[in-house]
Amino acid sequence: MAGRVRPAIGRYGGRSAEERRAERRRRFLDAGLRLFGDTPGYRATTVAALSEAAGLSTRQFYEEFRTLEDVLAALHLQVNDWAEEAALAALAQAAQLPVAERAAAVFRAYAANVTGDPRRIRITFLEIIGVSPQMEQQRLARRARWVDFICAEAARAVERGEAEPRDYRIAAAAFIGSVNGLLHDWTVGRVDATLDDLVDELVRMLLGILRPVAL
């Protein structure tokens, strides 16, 4: 399909067209989380199946999205947004704690959020891989945002005398790569460990990168 179907305008049932569209979009995304994040997965899902799962029509699908890839892209960003919000909330609460406790609180909040629903893990670490050049650009852009997050926290630790002054960008990129790779392998059953074990190990890695003066 070349483009989206033009949606209806005006009020209906006491709701504006904008409100109805937002509700439809949410239903499609909820259905995408169920189908892409579980069975049958992104590659085996059709527009018709997604629309049926959402309780909507394929015509309504094309009013909101051009392709199923657009749904996957929106879900990938949403899952990352949820995780970032959790990390920022934890950071706000732990702002006055020493760097070791601060890093542990933030990363545990991130891990709890992204792994709390297995479908989020699959969307983030499995289904998005190898879809298209556009999706790969989005994945790398979001990874760069997490690198920036770590670098900002490293800079704050340096200001407090808790970490060694240096350029942390390469180390932060390596850490994010480790997080993604380890959680991917854990998700597909290649790592025999509990989630707590994984989080503990990754927190130790992060603290090693920061090289705190005192733990």
C-alpha positions as semicolon CSV with decimal commas, in nm:
position;residue;x (nm);y (nm);z (nm)
1;M;0,000;0,000;0,000
2;A;0,147;0,333;-0,110
3;G;0,023;0,542;0,181
4;R;-0,213;0,568;0,469
5;V;-0,590;0,580;0,428
6;R;-0,730;0,922;0,514
7;P;-0,893;0,894;0,859
8;A;-1,239;1,023;0,941
9;I;-1,271;1,363;1,106
10;G;-1,522;1,515;1,348
11;R;-1,673;1,394;1,674
12;Y;-1,846;1,060;1,722
13;G;-1,976;0,906;2,043
14;G;-1,857;1,207;2,240
15;R;-1,494;1,162;2,130
16;S;-1,298;1,363;1,878
17;A;-1,138;1,207;1,572
18;E;-0,799;1,264;1,735
19;E;-0,906;1,077;2,047
20;R;-1,042;0,788;1,841
21;R;-0,720;0,767;1,643
22;A;-0,511;0,764;1,961
23;E;-0,724;0,478;2,095
24;R;-0,690;0,281;1,771
25;R;-0,316;0,335;1,765
26;R;-0,289;0,213;2,124
27;R;-0,489;-0,100;2,039
28;F;-0,265;-0,177;1,741
29;L;0,047;-0,130;1,954
30;D;-0,094;-0,351;2,231
31;A;-0,170;-0,619;1,972
32;G;0,180;-0,578;1,827
33;L;0,335;-0,628;2,170
34;R;0,139;-0,951;2,208
35;L;0,209;-1,093;1,863
36;F;0,562;-0,964;1,798
37;G;0,673;-1,021;2,157
38;D;0,536;-1,373;2,186
39;T;0,379;-1,597;1,922
40;P;0,404;-1,587;1,626
41;G;0,666;-1,306;1,631
42;Y;0,713;-1,010;1,400
43;R;0,816;-1,198;1,087
44;A;0,521;-1,437;1,099
45;T;0,256;-1,172;1,172
46;T;0,037;-1,028;0,897
47;V;-0,156;-0,702;0,888
48;A;-0,477;-0,904;0,893
49;A;-0,368;-1,099;1,202
50;L;-0,258;-0,784;1,384
51;S;-0,584;-0,609;1,299
52;E;-0,787;-0,906;1,422
53;A;-0,588;-0,916;1,747
54;A;-0,655;-0,545;1,793
55;G;-1,025;-0,591;1,720
56;L;-0,999;-0,345;1,431
57;S;-1,003;-0,358;1,052
58;T;-0,713;-0,356;0,809
59;R;-0,850;-0,030;0,675
60;Q;-0,810;0,121;1,021
61;F;-0,457;-0,019;1,034
62;Y;-0,361;0,174;0,722
63;E;-0,510;0,489;0,870
64;E;-0,246;0,470;1,147
65;F;0,052;0,289;0,993
66;R;0,203;0,220;0,652
67;T;0,357;-0,118;0,731
68;L;0,404;-0,368;1,013
69;E;0,760;-0,240;1,041
70;D;0,618;0,094;1,152
71;V;0,443;-0,086;1,438
72;L;0,764;-0,265;1,536
73;A;0,958;0,063;1,525
74;A;0,701;0,234;1,747
75;L;0,709;-0,055;1,993
76;H;1,090;-0,054;2,007
77;L;1,090;0,315;2,093
78;Q;0,810;0,271;2,345
79;V;0,987;-0,011;2,529
80;N;1,305;0,198;2,544
81;D;1,108;0,500;2,665
82;W;0,957;0,296;2,947
83;A;1,302;0,172;3,049
84;E;1,450;0,521;3,036
85;E;1,168;0,661;3,247
86;A;1,230;0,389;3,506
87;A;1,605;0,462;3,508
88;L;1,550;0,837;3,544
89;A;1,301;0,787;3,827
90;A;1,551;0,565;4,009
91;L;1,827;0,818;3,949
92;A;1,616;1,097;4,097
93;Q;1,559;0,893;4,412
94;A;1,923;0,785;4,439
95;A;2,074;1,121;4,346
96;Q;2,243;1,176;4,682
97;L;2,374;0,820;4,725
98;P;2,735;0,717;4,661
99;V;2,820;0,616;4,306
100;A;2,808;0,240;4,372
101;E;2,459;0,256;4,519
102;R;2,347;0,506;4,257
103;A;2,465;0,290;3,967
104;A;2,310;-0,022;4,116
105;A;1,974;0,149;4,172
106;V;1,958;0,290;3,821
107;F;2,059;-0,026;3,643
108;R;1,834;-0,247;3,853
109;A;1,542;-0,019;3,769
110;Y;1,629;-0,041;3,399
111;A;1,664;-0,420;3,410
112;A;1,345;-0,470;3,609
113;N;1,151;-0,262;3,360
114;V;1,281;-0,414;3,039
115;T;1,272;-0,773;3,168
116;G;0,953;-0,746;3,371
117;D;0,756;-0,844;3,061
118;P;0,925;-1,112;2,843
119;R;0,759;-0,956;2,539
120;R;0,955;-0,635;2,593
121;I;1,280;-0,832;2,597
122;R;1,193;-1,003;2,269
123;I;1,097;-0,676;2,101
124;T;1,415;-0,501;2,216
125;F;1,675;-0,773;2,176
126;L;1,541;-1,020;1,919
127;E;1,266;-0,905;1,683
128;I;1,431;-0,580;1,583
129;I;1,754;-0,744;1,464
130;G;1,805;-0,771;1,088
131;V;1,469;-0,624;0,988
132;S;1,587;-0,341;0,763
133;P;1,854;-0,068;0,735
134;Q;1,602;0,180;0,876
135;M;1,539;-0,031;1,184
136;E;1,910;-0,082;1,232
137;Q;1,959;0,296;1,226
138;Q;1,689;0,335;1,488
139;R;1,841;0,061;1,705
140;L;2,185;0,223;1,689
141;A;2,042;0,568;1,754
142;R;1,869;0,442;2,066
143;R;2,186;0,268;2,177
144;A;2,372;0,600;2,134
145;R;2,114;0,763;2,361
146;W;2,193;0,510;2,634
147;V;2,564;0,577;2,583
148;D;2,495;0,947;2,637
149;F;2,303;0,859;2,954
150;I;2,599;0,669;3,098
151;C;2,847;0,939;2,995
152;A;2,637;1,203;3,169
153;E;2,632;0,998;3,489
154;A;3,006;0,936;3,462
155;A;3,061;1,310;3,431
156;R;2,852;1,364;3,744
157;A;3,060;1,103;3,928
158;V;3,379;1,279;3,819
159;E;3,247;1,611;3,951
160;R;3,185;1,448;4,287
161;G;3,530;1,295;4,299
162;E;3,384;0,945;4,269
163;A;3,534;0,851;3,934
164;E;3,850;0,907;3,734
165;P;3,839;1,203;3,492
166;R;3,857;1,064;3,138
167;D;3,658;1,017;2,820
168;Y;3,399;0,750;2,898
169;R;3,233;0,724;2,557
170;I;3,415;0,414;2,434
171;A;3,373;0,237;2,767
172;A;3,002;0,331;2,777
173;A;2,950;0,196;2,425
174;A;3,124;-0,128;2,524
175;F;2,904;-0,158;2,832
176;I;2,582;-0,106;2,635
177;G;2,699;-0,365;2,384
178;S;2,756;-0,606;2,673
179;V;2,410;-0,537;2,814
180;N;2,244;-0,598;2,478
181;G;2,446;-0,908;2,400
182;L;2,406;-1,066;2,742
183;L;2,032;-1,002;2,766
184;H;1,988;-1,133;2,411
185;D;2,173;-1,455;2,493
186;W;1,988;-1,491;2,823
187;T;1,655;-1,443;2,645
188;V;1,724;-1,724;2,396
189;G;1,851;-1,958;2,667
190;R;2,225;-1,942;2,599
191;V;2,313;-1,812;2,945
192;D;2,226;-2,030;3,244
193;A;2,178;-1,771;3,518
194;T;1,907;-1,589;3,705
195;L;1,818;-1,234;3,613
196;D;1,957;-1,120;3,948
197;D;2,288;-1,286;3,862
198;L;2,299;-1,101;3,531
199;V;2,215;-0,767;3,688
200;D;2,477;-0,813;3,962
201;E;2,745;-0,890;3,705
202;L;2,652;-0,596;3,484
203;V;2,650;-0,358;3,781
204;R;3,001;-0,475;3,869
205;M;3,108;-0,410;3,509
206;L;2,960;-0,061;3,520
207;L;3,135;0,022;3,846
208;G;3,460;-0,111;3,704
209;I;3,422;0,125;3,410
210;L;3,366;0,421;3,640
211;R;3,668;0,327;3,850
212;P;3,524;0,484;4,164
213;V;3,766;0,625;4,416
214;A;3,583;0,452;4,701
215;L;3,287;0,211;4,697
